[in-house]
Amino acid sequence: MILTVTLNAAVDDTYEVPDARTGEVNRVAAVHRRPGGKGVNVARVLHGLGHDVVAAGLAGGAAGRQIEEGLGSLGVPASFTPVAGESRRTVTIVGPEVTMFCEPGPAVTAAEWAAFQDGFETLARDAGVVVLAGSLPPGVPPDAYARLTRLAPGPVILDADGDALRLGLAGRPDVVKPNAGELARVTGIGDTAAGIRALRAAGAAAVVASLGADGVVAATPDGLLRAALDRPVPGNPTGAGDALVAGLAAGIADGLPWPDRLRRAVALAAGAVRSPVAGEIDASAVPSFLPHVTLRTEENHAARPHE
Amino acid sequence: MILTVTLNAAVDDTYEVPDARTGEVNRVAAVHRRPGGKGVNVARVLHGLGHDVVAAGLAGGAAGRQIEEGLGSLGVPASFTPVAGESRRTVTIVGPEVTMFCEPGPAVTAAEWAAFQDGFETLARDAGVVVLAGSLPPGVPPDAYARLTRLAPGPVILDADGDALRLGLAGRPDVVKPNAGELARVTGIGDTAAGIRALRAAGAAAVVASLGADGVVAATPDGLLRAALDRPVPGNPTGAGDALVAGLAAGIADGLPWPDRLRRAVALAAGAVRSPVAGEIDASAVPSFLPHVTLRTEENHAARPHE
């Protein structure tokens, strides 16, 4: 079983407002509503691929019920710890431009966080891989991901930003998946290879840096690998990062070596870009992308053996 | 008892985003959430003034539960007819500008609309005044307000826009409360006095046109009256129209003659403007506004006796 953790799960609302105008009252032409948060998105992709997955996290209030009901109707097994606060919503306005508004999330009490950790410890025992992904709601300690990583007996993938990522590294996660912006923010280094080295020095056993259309650069025990598609994929990049993480988790669960893990993850991300619906995957297109993922070994100085 | 009807009730979310930017991902600094829709707002004001009120309407899904729970926590008696669809949300972004996004509302089935009318007929029998306010959700017939007006044995106040207002006039409501924009849209006439005459010709027994800081012009059986404050009131006009309607309903319920009804309604609207929270009323300020409401009779040609 693959366990995903979404401490700041969300109801993701997308509003189609073709002629949206700032400073006005806008009628929303269509509303799309789905359970979200990075870990929830990863769980959805894995479930869609036929993997045995459990989506865990914190959920509260009307939005929390919508998250659990939404996962239920998708058939994704969920195990959320209840919180008294209201889970967050995100609202994305799709008009002449795409604008997103993200609520901060519920205030989590120490007792709720303790209850989550107890449940997590039990679930993680049965997990072949644990995915820790997304932001932390108010009240959850900033080193939450380090604590959870230490509680998990198996491999952990961490996908976060800012302090949640920086302090999470102390838990020595097996794989960290930053994008270019997250890598630069957490290390203060603009160069990808140097940033990856800094993440490894801070505790990450392996790093997979996602670079959008340029694919990924991965510092692994097999060396520094670069995987990318040999052709551009037109579409919507929303959700590609979550699909990439799902591919890495699936690769670990299936015992694939690093090169095959990366190939599959990059092909899955391309399937997310290709899908007409943001955050969904065009699974039928994924096999056709696989032969077009090129893999090459980079100069070796950024790689070091798995400790 | 005063009965308010909100067929398209809403969860009103206000997001504080001091540095909101179009085309970006914006973190929301603070979220304010309250049950809304015009009739719900009118019921809140009336309840706050100590009136016996029932808020009726349609409610469904997670948002519908939030509306009913929100009214419950405020102590406002509610009688909503359940619908299978999801009640709408509105999101107001308060940043460098104020931008509002309004969902269309749930698709209402014929059976749900019939169930509402049955419940309404029963409630309206005990109502001294009925307030019909706000937009109609998809599926509710566009002449809904005319039908409900005919079902109500007592006086009806109608506050709506567009077709809901235009077709509602055929039910011969006792009071219609358009603002300047609604009046112009529904009549196609820019002049206030001429627009009011057109509304009366179309079925409104009395018309109270709200003109913002210029107060109200009211065509009543007592003639054409203009009521306004003798001084400007700084503040937030959000909710002033709902407070005005609440004042008119309270005046009818208390048997006040038209001049006193208008004085009270204008003072209440000023209390809404004065309140630091949009949509709330500074009730303590209302008595101090009353002596400052000036009332004068306009030239008589727009008035005609109540038919």
Coordinates of C-alpha atoms in Angstrom, one line a residue:
Chain A
M1 CA 0.0 0.0 0.0
I2 CA 1.1 3.6 -0.8
L3 CA 0.2 6.1 1.9
T4 CA -0.2 9.8 1.0
V5 CA -0.4 12.5 3.6
T6 CA -2.2 15.8 3.0
L7 CA -2.1 17.8 6.2
N8 CA -3.7 20.9 4.5
A9 CA -6.2 19.1 2.3
A10 CA -8.5 21.4 0.3
V11 CA -11.6 21.7 -1.7
D12 CA -10.4 23.0 -5.1
D13 CA -12.9 25.1 -6.8
T14 CA -12.3 26.2 -10.4
Y15 CA -14.5 29.1 -11.7
E16 CA -14.9 29.6 -15.4
V17 CA -15.3 33.4 -15.8
P18 CA -14.6 34.2 -19.4
D19 CA -14.8 37.9 -19.0
A20 CA -13.6 38.2 -15.4
R21 CA -13.0 41.8 -14.3
T22 CA -11.2 43.0 -11.2
G23 CA -13.2 45.5 -9.2
E24 CA -16.5 44.2 -10.5
V25 CA -19.2 41.7 -9.6
N26 CA -18.6 38.6 -11.9
R27 CA -21.1 35.9 -12.7
V28 CA -19.4 32.5 -12.7
A29 CA -20.3 30.6 -15.8
A30 CA -19.3 27.1 -14.5
V31 CA -18.0 25.6 -11.3
H32 CA -15.7 22.6 -11.0
R33 CA -15.2 21.3 -7.5
R34 CA -12.8 18.5 -6.4
P35 CA -10.9 17.3 -3.4
G36 CA -7.4 18.6 -3.5
G37 CA -4.1 19.2 -1.9
K38 CA -0.9 17.7 -3.2
G39 CA -1.2 14.4 -1.4
V40 CA -4.8 13.9 -2.3
N41 CA -3.9 14.6 -6.0
V42 CA -1.1 12.0 -5.8
A43 CA -3.5 9.5 -4.3
R44 CA -6.0 10.1 -7.1
V45 CA -3.4 9.5 -9.7
L46 CA -2.2 6.3 -8.0
H47 CA -5.7 5.0 -7.6
G48 CA -6.4 5.7 -11.2
L49 CA -3.3 3.6 -12.1
G50 CA -4.7 0.7 -10.1
H51 CA -2.3 1.1 -7.1
D52 CA -3.4 0.2 -3.6
V53 CA -3.4 3.6 -1.9
V54 CA -4.7 5.3 1.2
A55 CA -5.1 9.1 1.4
A56 CA -4.5 10.3 5.0
G57 CA -4.4 13.8 6.4
L58 CA -6.5 16.3 8.4
A59 CA -10.1 17.3 7.5
G60 CA -12.7 19.5 9.2
G61 CA -16.0 21.3 8.7
A62 CA -18.1 21.4 5.6
A63 CA -15.0 21.5 3.4
G64 CA -13.6 18.5 5.2
R65 CA -16.8 16.5 4.5
Q66 CA -16.6 17.5 0.9
I67 CA -13.0 16.3 0.6
E68 CA -13.9 12.9 2.2
E69 CA -17.2 12.6 0.2
G70 CA -15.3 13.5 -3.0
L71 CA -12.6 10.9 -2.4
G72 CA -15.4 8.4 -1.6
S73 CA -17.2 9.0 -4.8
L74 CA -13.9 8.4 -6.7
G75 CA -13.3 5.2 -4.8
V76 CA -10.1 6.4 -3.2
P77 CA -9.6 4.9 0.3
A78 CA -9.2 7.7 2.8
S79 CA -8.3 7.9 6.5
F80 CA -8.5 11.5 7.6
T81 CA -8.1 12.7 11.2
P82 CA -10.9 15.0 12.1
V83 CA -10.1 18.6 13.2
A84 CA -12.6 21.1 14.7
G85 CA -11.5 23.9 12.2
E86 CA -12.7 24.2 8.7
S87 CA -10.5 22.7 6.0
R88 CA -9.4 25.2 3.4
R89 CA -10.7 26.0 0.0
T90 CA -8.8 27.1 -3.0
V91 CA -10.5 29.2 -5.8
T92 CA -9.0 29.3 -9.2
I93 CA -10.5 31.9 -11.6
V94 CA -10.1 30.9 -15.2
G95 CA -10.7 33.9 -17.3
P96 CA -8.5 36.1 -19.5
E97 CA -5.8 35.1 -17.0
V98 CA -5.7 32.3 -14.4
T99 CA -5.7 33.6 -10.8
M100 CA -5.7 31.4 -7.7
F101 CA -6.7 32.3 -4.2
C102 CA -5.6 29.8 -1.4
E103 CA -7.1 29.9 2.1
P104 CA -4.6 29.3 4.9
G105 CA -6.3 26.2 6.3
P106 CA -7.7 25.4 9.7
A107 CA -6.0 26.1 13.0
V108 CA -4.9 22.6 14.2
T109 CA -4.7 21.9 17.9
A110 CA -1.9 20.0 19.6
A111 CA -4.3 17.2 20.5
E112 CA -5.4 16.9 16.8
W113 CA -1.8 16.8 15.6
A114 CA -1.0 14.1 18.2
A115 CA -4.0 12.1 17.1
F116 CA -2.9 12.3 13.5
Q117 CA 0.6 11.1 14.3
D118 CA -0.8 8.1 16.2
G119 CA -2.9 7.2 13.2
F120 CA 0.0 7.8 10.8
E121 CA 2.3 5.5 12.8
T122 CA -0.1 2.7 12.4
L123 CA -0.9 3.3 8.7
A124 CA 2.8 3.8 7.9
R125 CA 3.6 0.3 9.2
D126 CA 1.7 -1.2 6.3
A127 CA 2.9 1.3 3.7
G128 CA 5.5 0.3 1.0
V129 CA 6.0 4.0 0.4
V130 CA 4.8 7.2 2.2
V131 CA 4.3 10.5 0.3
L132 CA 4.3 13.7 2.4
A133 CA 3.1 16.5 0.2
G134 CA 2.0 20.1 0.4
S135 CA 1.7 22.9 2.8
L136 CA 1.1 22.7 6.6
P137 CA -2.0 24.3 8.2
P138 CA -1.6 26.7 11.1
G139 CA -0.8 24.9 14.4
V140 CA 1.0 22.0 12.9
P141 CA 4.7 22.3 13.8
P142 CA 6.9 23.5 11.0
D143 CA 9.2 20.4 11.3
A144 CA 6.1 18.1 10.9
Y145 CA 7.5 16.4 7.9
A146 CA 10.8 15.5 9.7
R147 CA 8.7 14.0 12.6
L148 CA 6.6 11.9 10.2
T149 CA 9.6 10.8 8.2
R150 CA 11.2 9.4 11.4
L151 CA 7.9 7.6 12.3
A152 CA 7.8 5.8 8.9
P153 CA 9.7 2.6 8.7
G154 CA 9.7 2.5 4.9
P155 CA 10.8 4.9 2.2
V156 CA 9.4 8.5 2.3
I157 CA 9.0 10.9 -0.6
L158 CA 8.7 14.6 0.4
D159 CA 7.2 17.3 -1.8
A160 CA 6.9 20.6 -0.1
D161 CA 8.0 24.2 -0.1
G162 CA 9.6 26.7 2.2
D163 CA 10.0 25.9 5.9
A164 CA 8.0 22.7 5.6
L165 CA 10.6 21.4 3.1
R166 CA 13.7 23.0 4.8
L167 CA 12.9 21.6 8.2
G168 CA 11.6 18.4 6.8
L169 CA 15.0 17.5 5.4
A170 CA 16.2 16.9 8.9
G171 CA 14.1 13.7 8.9
R172 CA 16.3 12.4 6.1
P173 CA 13.6 11.6 3.5
D174 CA 14.5 9.1 0.8
V175 CA 13.3 11.3 -2.1
V176 CA 12.7 15.0 -2.2
K177 CA 10.9 16.4 -5.2
P178 CA 11.3 20.2 -5.5
N179 CA 10.5 22.2 -8.6
A180 CA 13.0 24.9 -9.7
G181 CA 11.3 27.6 -7.6
E182 CA 11.1 25.5 -4.5
L183 CA 14.7 24.4 -4.9
A184 CA 15.9 28.0 -5.2
R185 CA 13.8 29.2 -2.3
V186 CA 14.9 26.6 0.1
T187 CA 18.6 26.6 -0.7
G188 CA 19.0 30.2 -1.8
I189 CA 20.9 28.8 -4.8
G190 CA 19.9 29.5 -8.4
D191 CA 21.9 26.7 -10.0
T192 CA 20.0 23.4 -10.2
A193 CA 23.0 21.0 -9.6
A194 CA 24.3 23.1 -6.8
G195 CA 20.9 23.3 -5.2
I196 CA 20.5 19.6 -5.4
R197 CA 23.8 19.1 -3.7
A198 CA 22.7 21.5 -0.9
L199 CA 19.5 19.5 -0.4
R200 CA 21.4 16.3 -0.1
A201 CA 23.9 17.8 2.3
A202 CA 20.8 18.9 4.4
G203 CA 19.5 15.3 4.6
A204 CA 17.8 14.2 1.3
A205 CA 19.0 10.8 0.2
A206 CA 17.9 11.4 -3.3
V207 CA 16.6 14.5 -5.1
V208 CA 14.4 14.7 -8.1
A209 CA 14.2 18.3 -9.3
S210 CA 11.4 19.0 -11.8
L211 CA 12.1 21.5 -14.5
G212 CA 8.8 21.7 -16.4
A213 CA 9.2 21.0 -20.1
D214 CA 12.9 20.3 -19.5
G215 CA 12.0 17.1 -17.5
V216 CA 13.8 16.2 -14.3
V217 CA 17.3 16.1 -12.9
A218 CA 17.7 13.4 -10.3
A219 CA 20.6 12.9 -7.9
T220 CA 20.3 9.2 -7.1
P221 CA 22.5 6.4 -5.9
D222 CA 22.9 5.5 -9.6
G223 CA 24.4 8.9 -10.3
L224 CA 23.0 12.2 -11.6
L225 CA 20.4 11.4 -14.2
R226 CA 18.4 13.7 -16.5
A227 CA 15.1 12.4 -17.9
A228 CA 13.0 14.4 -20.4
L229 CA 10.6 13.9 -23.3
D230 CA 12.2 14.2 -26.7
R231 CA 9.3 16.4 -27.9
P232 CA 7.2 19.1 -26.5
V233 CA 3.8 18.2 -25.0
P234 CA 1.2 20.9 -25.4
G235 CA -1.4 21.2 -22.7
N236 CA -2.0 22.3 -19.1
P237 CA 0.9 21.7 -16.7
T238 CA -1.4 21.9 -13.6
G239 CA -1.0 18.6 -11.8
A240 CA 2.1 17.5 -13.6
G241 CA 4.2 17.7 -10.4
D242 CA 1.7 15.6 -8.5
A243 CA 1.7 13.0 -11.4
L244 CA 5.5 13.0 -11.2
V245 CA 5.4 12.2 -7.5
A246 CA 2.8 9.5 -8.1
G247 CA 5.2 8.0 -10.7
L248 CA 8.1 8.0 -8.3
A249 CA 6.0 6.4 -5.6
A250 CA 4.6 3.8 -7.9
G251 CA 8.2 3.0 -9.1
I252 CA 9.4 2.5 -5.6
A253 CA 6.3 0.3 -4.8
D254 CA 7.0 -1.8 -7.9
G255 CA 10.7 -2.1 -7.1
L256 CA 11.8 -0.4 -10.3
P257 CA 15.4 0.8 -10.6
W258 CA 16.0 4.5 -10.7
P259 CA 16.2 4.9 -14.5
D260 CA 12.8 3.1 -15.0
R261 CA 11.3 5.1 -12.1
L262 CA 12.2 8.3 -13.8
R263 CA 11.0 7.2 -17.2
R264 CA 7.6 6.3 -15.8
A265 CA 7.3 9.4 -13.7
V266 CA 8.2 11.7 -16.7
A267 CA 5.7 9.9 -18.9
L268 CA 3.0 10.2 -16.2
A269 CA 3.7 13.9 -15.9
A270 CA 3.3 14.2 -19.7
G271 CA 0.0 12.4 -19.4
A272 CA -1.1 15.1 -16.9
V273 CA -0.1 17.9 -19.2
R274 CA -1.9 16.2 -22.1
S275 CA -5.2 15.8 -20.3
P276 CA -7.8 18.4 -21.2
V277 CA -8.9 18.7 -17.5
A278 CA -6.4 20.4 -15.2
G279 CA -5.1 17.9 -12.6
E280 CA -6.4 14.8 -14.4
I281 CA -4.3 12.3 -16.3
D282 CA -4.7 11.1 -19.9
A283 CA -3.7 7.6 -18.8
S284 CA -4.3 6.2 -22.3
A285 CA -1.5 8.5 -23.6
V286 CA 1.1 7.4 -21.0
P287 CA 2.4 4.2 -22.7
S288 CA 2.9 6.2 -25.9
F289 CA 5.1 8.7 -24.1
L290 CA 7.4 6.1 -22.5
P291 CA 9.5 5.4 -25.5
H292 CA 10.1 9.1 -25.9
V293 CA 11.6 9.7 -22.5
T294 CA 15.3 10.1 -23.0
L295 CA 17.6 9.4 -20.1
R296 CA 21.2 10.5 -19.8
T297 CA 23.8 10.5 -17.1
E298 CA 25.1 14.0 -16.2
E299 CA 28.6 14.8 -15.0
N300 CA 29.0 12.9 -11.8
H301 CA 30.0 15.6 -9.2
A302 CA 26.5 16.2 -7.9
A303 CA 25.9 12.5 -7.1
R304 CA 27.1 10.7 -4.1
P305 CA 26.3 7.3 -2.8
H306 CA 23.2 6.7 -0.7
E307 CA 24.2 7.0 2.9
Chain B
M1 CA -44.0 36.9 12.0
I2 CA -42.0 38.3 9.0
L3 CA -41.2 35.6 6.4
T4 CA -38.1 36.1 4.2
V5 CA -37.6 34.0 1.1
T6 CA -34.1 33.3 -0.4
L7 CA -34.4 30.9 -3.3
N8 CA -30.7 31.3 -4.2
A9 CA -29.2 31.4 -0.7
A10 CA -25.5 31.5 -0.5
V11 CA -22.4 31.0 1.6
D12 CA -20.7 34.4 1.3
D13 CA -16.9 34.2 1.6
T14 CA -14.9 37.3 2.0
Y15 CA -11.1 36.9 1.4
E16 CA -8.7 39.5 2.6
V17 CA -5.9 39.6 0.1
P18 CA -4.1 42.9 0.6
D19 CA -1.7 42.4 -2.4
A20 CA -4.1 40.4 -4.7
R21 CA -2.6 40.0 -8.2
T22 CA -4.5 38.8 -11.3
G23 CA -2.7 35.9 -13.0
E24 CA -0.9 34.8 -9.8
V25 CA -1.3 32.4 -6.9
N26 CA -2.5 34.5 -4.0
R27 CA -2.4 33.5 -0.3
V28 CA -5.6 34.6 1.5
A29 CA -4.7 36.4 4.7
A30 CA -8.1 36.0 6.4
V31 CA -11.4 34.3 5.5
H32 CA -14.8 35.6 6.7
R33 CA -17.7 33.2 6.0
R34 CA -21.4 33.9 6.6
P35 CA -24.8 32.7 5.3
G36 CA -26.1 35.1 2.7
G37 CA -28.4 35.9 -0.1
K38 CA -30.6 39.0 0.1
G39 CA -33.5 37.4 2.0
V40 CA -31.1 35.8 4.5
N41 CA -29.5 39.2 5.1
V42 CA -32.9 40.8 5.6
A43 CA -33.8 38.1 8.1
R44 CA -30.5 38.6 10.0
V45 CA -31.2 42.4 10.3
L46 CA -34.8 41.8 11.5
H47 CA -33.7 39.2 14.0
G48 CA -31.0 41.6 15.3
L49 CA -33.8 44.2 15.8
G50 CA -35.8 41.7 17.8
H51 CA -38.4 40.9 15.2
D52 CA -40.1 37.5 15.0
V53 CA -38.7 36.3 11.6
V54 CA -38.4 33.0 9.7
A55 CA -35.8 32.7 6.9
A56 CA -37.1 30.3 4.2
G57 CA -35.7 29.3 0.9
L58 CA -33.8 26.4 -0.9
A59 CA -30.6 24.9 0.5
G60 CA -28.5 21.9 -0.6
G61 CA -25.2 20.2 -0.2
A62 CA -22.3 21.3 2.0
A63 CA -23.0 25.0 1.3
G64 CA -26.7 24.5 2.2
R65 CA -25.6 22.9 5.5
Q66 CA -23.3 25.8 6.2
I67 CA -26.2 28.3 5.5
E68 CA -28.5 26.5 7.9
E69 CA -25.8 26.0 10.6
G70 CA -24.8 29.6 10.2
L71 CA -28.3 30.9 10.7
G72 CA -28.7 28.4 13.6
S73 CA -25.6 29.8 15.4
L74 CA -27.0 33.3 14.9
G75 CA -30.4 32.2 16.4
V76 CA -32.3 33.1 13.3
P77 CA -35.2 30.6 12.8
A78 CA -34.9 29.0 9.4
S79 CA -37.1 26.7 7.2
F80 CA -35.3 25.7 4.1
T81 CA -36.5 23.2 1.6
P82 CA -33.8 20.7 0.8
V83 CA -32.5 20.5 -2.8
A84 CA -30.2 17.8 -4.2
G85 CA -27.9 20.4 -5.9
E86 CA -25.2 22.4 -4.1
S87 CA -26.2 25.8 -2.9
R88 CA -24.0 28.6 -4.3
R89 CA -21.1 30.3 -2.8
T90 CA -20.0 33.9 -3.5
V91 CA -16.3 34.9 -3.1
T92 CA -15.4 38.5 -2.5
I93 CA -11.8 39.4 -2.8
V94 CA -10.9 42.5 -0.8
G95 CA -7.5 43.7 -2.0
P96 CA -6.4 46.8 -3.8
E97 CA -9.9 46.5 -5.4
V98 CA -13.0 44.7 -4.3
T99 CA -13.9 41.9 -6.8
M100 CA -16.8 39.5 -6.4
F101 CA -17.4 36.1 -8.0
C102 CA -21.0 34.6 -7.8
E103 CA -21.7 31.0 -8.5
P104 CA -25.0 30.5 -10.4
G105 CA -26.6 28.3 -7.8
P106 CA -28.0 24.7 -7.8
A107 CA -30.2 23.2 -10.6
V108 CA -33.6 23.0 -8.9
T109 CA -36.0 20.3 -10.0
A110 CA -39.7 20.8 -10.6
A111 CA -40.5 18.6 -7.6
E112 CA -38.2 20.6 -5.3
W113 CA -39.8 23.9 -6.5
A114 CA -43.3 22.4 -5.9
A115 CA -42.2 21.3 -2.4
F116 CA -41.0 24.8 -1.6
Q117 CA -44.3 26.3 -2.8
D118 CA -46.3 24.0 -0.5
G119 CA -44.1 24.9 2.5
F120 CA -44.3 28.6 1.6
E121 CA -48.1 28.6 1.4
T122 CA -48.3 27.3 4.9
L123 CA -45.7 29.7 6.3
A124 CA -47.1 32.7 4.5
R125 CA -50.5 32.2 6.3
D126 CA -48.8 33.1 9.6
A127 CA -46.7 36.0 8.1
G128 CA -47.6 39.6 8.7
V129 CA -45.2 40.5 5.8
V130 CA -43.4 38.4 3.2
V131 CA -40.0 39.5 1.7
L132 CA -39.0 37.9 -1.6
A133 CA -35.5 38.8 -2.3
G134 CA -32.6 38.0 -4.6
S135 CA -31.8 36.0 -7.7
L136 CA -33.4 32.8 -8.8
P137 CA -31.4 29.6 -9.2
P138 CA -31.5 27.6 -12.4
G139 CA -34.7 25.5 -12.7
V140 CA -36.9 27.8 -10.7
P141 CA -39.4 29.4 -13.2
P142 CA -38.6 33.0 -14.0
D143 CA -42.1 34.1 -12.8
A144 CA -41.5 32.5 -9.4
Y145 CA -42.0 35.8 -7.5
A146 CA -45.4 36.4 -9.2
R147 CA -46.5 32.9 -8.2
L148 CA -45.3 33.3 -4.6
T149 CA -46.9 36.8 -4.3
R150 CA -50.2 35.3 -5.4
L151 CA -49.9 32.5 -2.8
A152 CA -49.3 35.0 0.1
P153 CA -52.4 36.3 1.7
G154 CA -50.6 39.3 3.3
P155 CA -48.4 42.1 2.1
V156 CA -45.3 41.2 0.0
I157 CA -42.1 43.2 -0.6
L158 CA -40.2 42.3 -3.7
D159 CA -36.4 43.0 -4.1
A160 CA -35.0 41.5 -7.2
D161 CA -33.4 42.3 -10.6
G162 CA -33.8 41.6 -14.2
D163 CA -36.4 39.0 -15.3
A164 CA -37.1 37.9 -11.7
L165 CA -38.3 41.5 -11.0
R166 CA -39.9 42.1 -14.3
L167 CA -42.0 38.9 -14.3
G168 CA -42.6 39.2 -10.6
L169 CA -44.5 42.4 -11.0
A170 CA -47.4 40.5 -12.6
G171 CA -48.1 39.1 -9.1
R172 CA -48.9 42.7 -8.0
P173 CA -46.5 42.9 -5.0
D174 CA -47.3 45.6 -2.4
V175 CA -43.8 47.1 -2.3
V176 CA -41.0 46.8 -4.9
K177 CA -37.5 48.0 -3.8
P178 CA -35.3 48.5 -6.8
N179 CA -32.0 50.5 -6.7
A180 CA -31.3 52.9 -9.6
G181 CA -29.6 50.2 -11.7
E182 CA -32.3 47.7 -11.3
L183 CA -35.0 50.3 -12.0
A184 CA -33.2 51.3 -15.2
R185 CA -32.6 47.7 -16.3
V186 CA -36.1 46.5 -15.8
T187 CA -37.9 49.6 -17.3
G188 CA -35.3 50.7 -19.8
I189 CA -35.9 54.2 -18.5
G190 CA -33.1 56.3 -17.0
D191 CA -35.3 58.8 -15.1
T192 CA -36.2 57.7 -11.6
A193 CA -39.8 59.2 -11.5
A194 CA -40.6 57.8 -14.9
G195 CA -39.2 54.4 -14.0
I196 CA -41.2 54.3 -10.9
R197 CA -44.4 55.1 -12.8
A198 CA -43.6 52.2 -15.2
L199 CA -43.1 49.8 -12.3
R200 CA -46.5 50.8 -10.9
A201 CA -48.1 50.5 -14.3
A202 CA -46.7 46.9 -14.5
G203 CA -48.2 45.9 -11.1
A204 CA -46.3 47.3 -8.1
A205 CA -48.7 48.9 -5.6
A206 CA -45.8 51.0 -4.1
V207 CA -42.2 51.5 -5.2
V208 CA -39.3 52.5 -3.0
A209 CA -36.3 53.3 -5.2
S210 CA -33.0 53.4 -3.3
L211 CA -30.5 56.0 -4.6
G212 CA -27.5 55.4 -2.4
A213 CA -26.4 58.5 -0.5
D214 CA -29.4 60.3 -2.0
G215 CA -31.8 58.2 0.1
V216 CA -35.0 56.9 -1.4
V217 CA -37.8 58.0 -3.6
A218 CA -41.1 56.3 -2.8
A219 CA -44.3 56.2 -4.7
T220 CA -46.9 55.4 -2.1
P221 CA -50.6 55.8 -1.5
D222 CA -49.6 58.9 0.5
G223 CA -48.0 60.4 -2.5
L224 CA -44.4 60.6 -3.9
L225 CA -42.1 60.9 -0.9
R226 CA -38.3 61.5 -0.8
A227 CA -36.4 60.5 2.4
A228 CA -32.7 61.1 2.9
L229 CA -30.2 61.8 5.6
D230 CA -29.3 65.4 6.1
R231 CA -25.6 64.6 6.3
P232 CA -23.3 62.1 4.5
V233 CA -22.5 58.8 6.3
P234 CA -19.1 57.5 5.7
G235 CA -18.7 53.7 5.6
N236 CA -19.3 50.6 3.6
P237 CA -22.6 50.5 1.6
T238 CA -22.6 46.7 1.3
G239 CA -25.8 45.5 2.9
A240 CA -27.5 48.9 3.0
G241 CA -30.2 47.8 0.5
D242 CA -31.0 44.7 2.6
A243 CA -31.2 46.9 5.8
L244 CA -33.6 49.2 3.9
V245 CA -35.8 46.3 3.0
A246 CA -35.7 45.1 6.6
G247 CA -36.8 48.5 7.7
L248 CA -39.7 48.5 5.3
A249 CA -40.8 45.1 6.4
A250 CA -40.5 46.0 10.1
G251 CA -42.5 49.2 9.4
I252 CA -45.4 47.2 7.8
A253 CA -45.3 44.6 10.6
D254 CA -45.5 47.4 13.2
G255 CA -48.3 49.2 11.4
L256 CA -46.3 52.4 10.8
P257 CA -47.6 54.9 8.2
W258 CA -45.5 55.4 5.1
P259 CA -43.5 58.5 6.3
D260 CA -42.4 56.7 9.5
R261 CA -41.6 53.5 7.6
L262 CA -39.3 55.4 5.3
R263 CA -37.7 57.3 8.1
R264 CA -36.9 54.0 9.9
A265 CA -35.7 52.2 6.8
V266 CA -33.3 55.1 5.8
A267 CA -31.9 55.2 9.4
L268 CA -31.4 51.4 9.3
A269 CA -29.6 51.7 6.0
A270 CA -27.4 54.4 7.4
G271 CA -26.6 52.0 10.4
A272 CA -25.5 49.4 7.8
V273 CA -23.2 51.9 6.1
R274 CA -21.8 53.0 9.4
S275 CA -21.0 49.4 10.6
P276 CA -17.3 48.5 10.2
V277 CA -18.3 45.0 9.0
A278 CA -19.9 44.7 5.6
G279 CA -23.4 43.5 5.8
E280 CA -23.7 44.1 9.6
I281 CA -25.7 46.9 11.2
D282 CA -24.4 49.3 13.8
A283 CA -27.8 49.1 15.7
S284 CA -26.6 51.5 18.4
A285 CA -26.2 54.3 15.8
V286 CA -29.7 53.9 14.3
P287 CA -31.7 56.0 16.9
S288 CA -29.2 58.8 16.4
F289 CA -29.8 58.8 12.7
L290 CA -33.6 59.0 12.9
P291 CA -33.9 62.8 13.7
H292 CA -31.6 63.4 10.7
V293 CA -33.9 61.8 8.1
T294 CA -35.6 64.5 6.1
L295 CA -38.8 63.7 4.4
R296 CA -40.4 65.8 1.7
T297 CA -43.3 65.3 -0.7
E298 CA -42.3 65.5 -4.3
E299 CA -44.5 66.8 -7.2
N300 CA -47.5 64.6 -7.2
H301 CA -47.7 63.3 -10.8
A302 CA -45.9 60.0 -10.2
A303 CA -48.2 59.0 -7.3
R304 CA -51.5 57.4 -7.8
P305 CA -53.9 55.8 -5.3
H306 CA -53.4 52.2 -4.2
E307 CA -55.5 50.1 -6.5

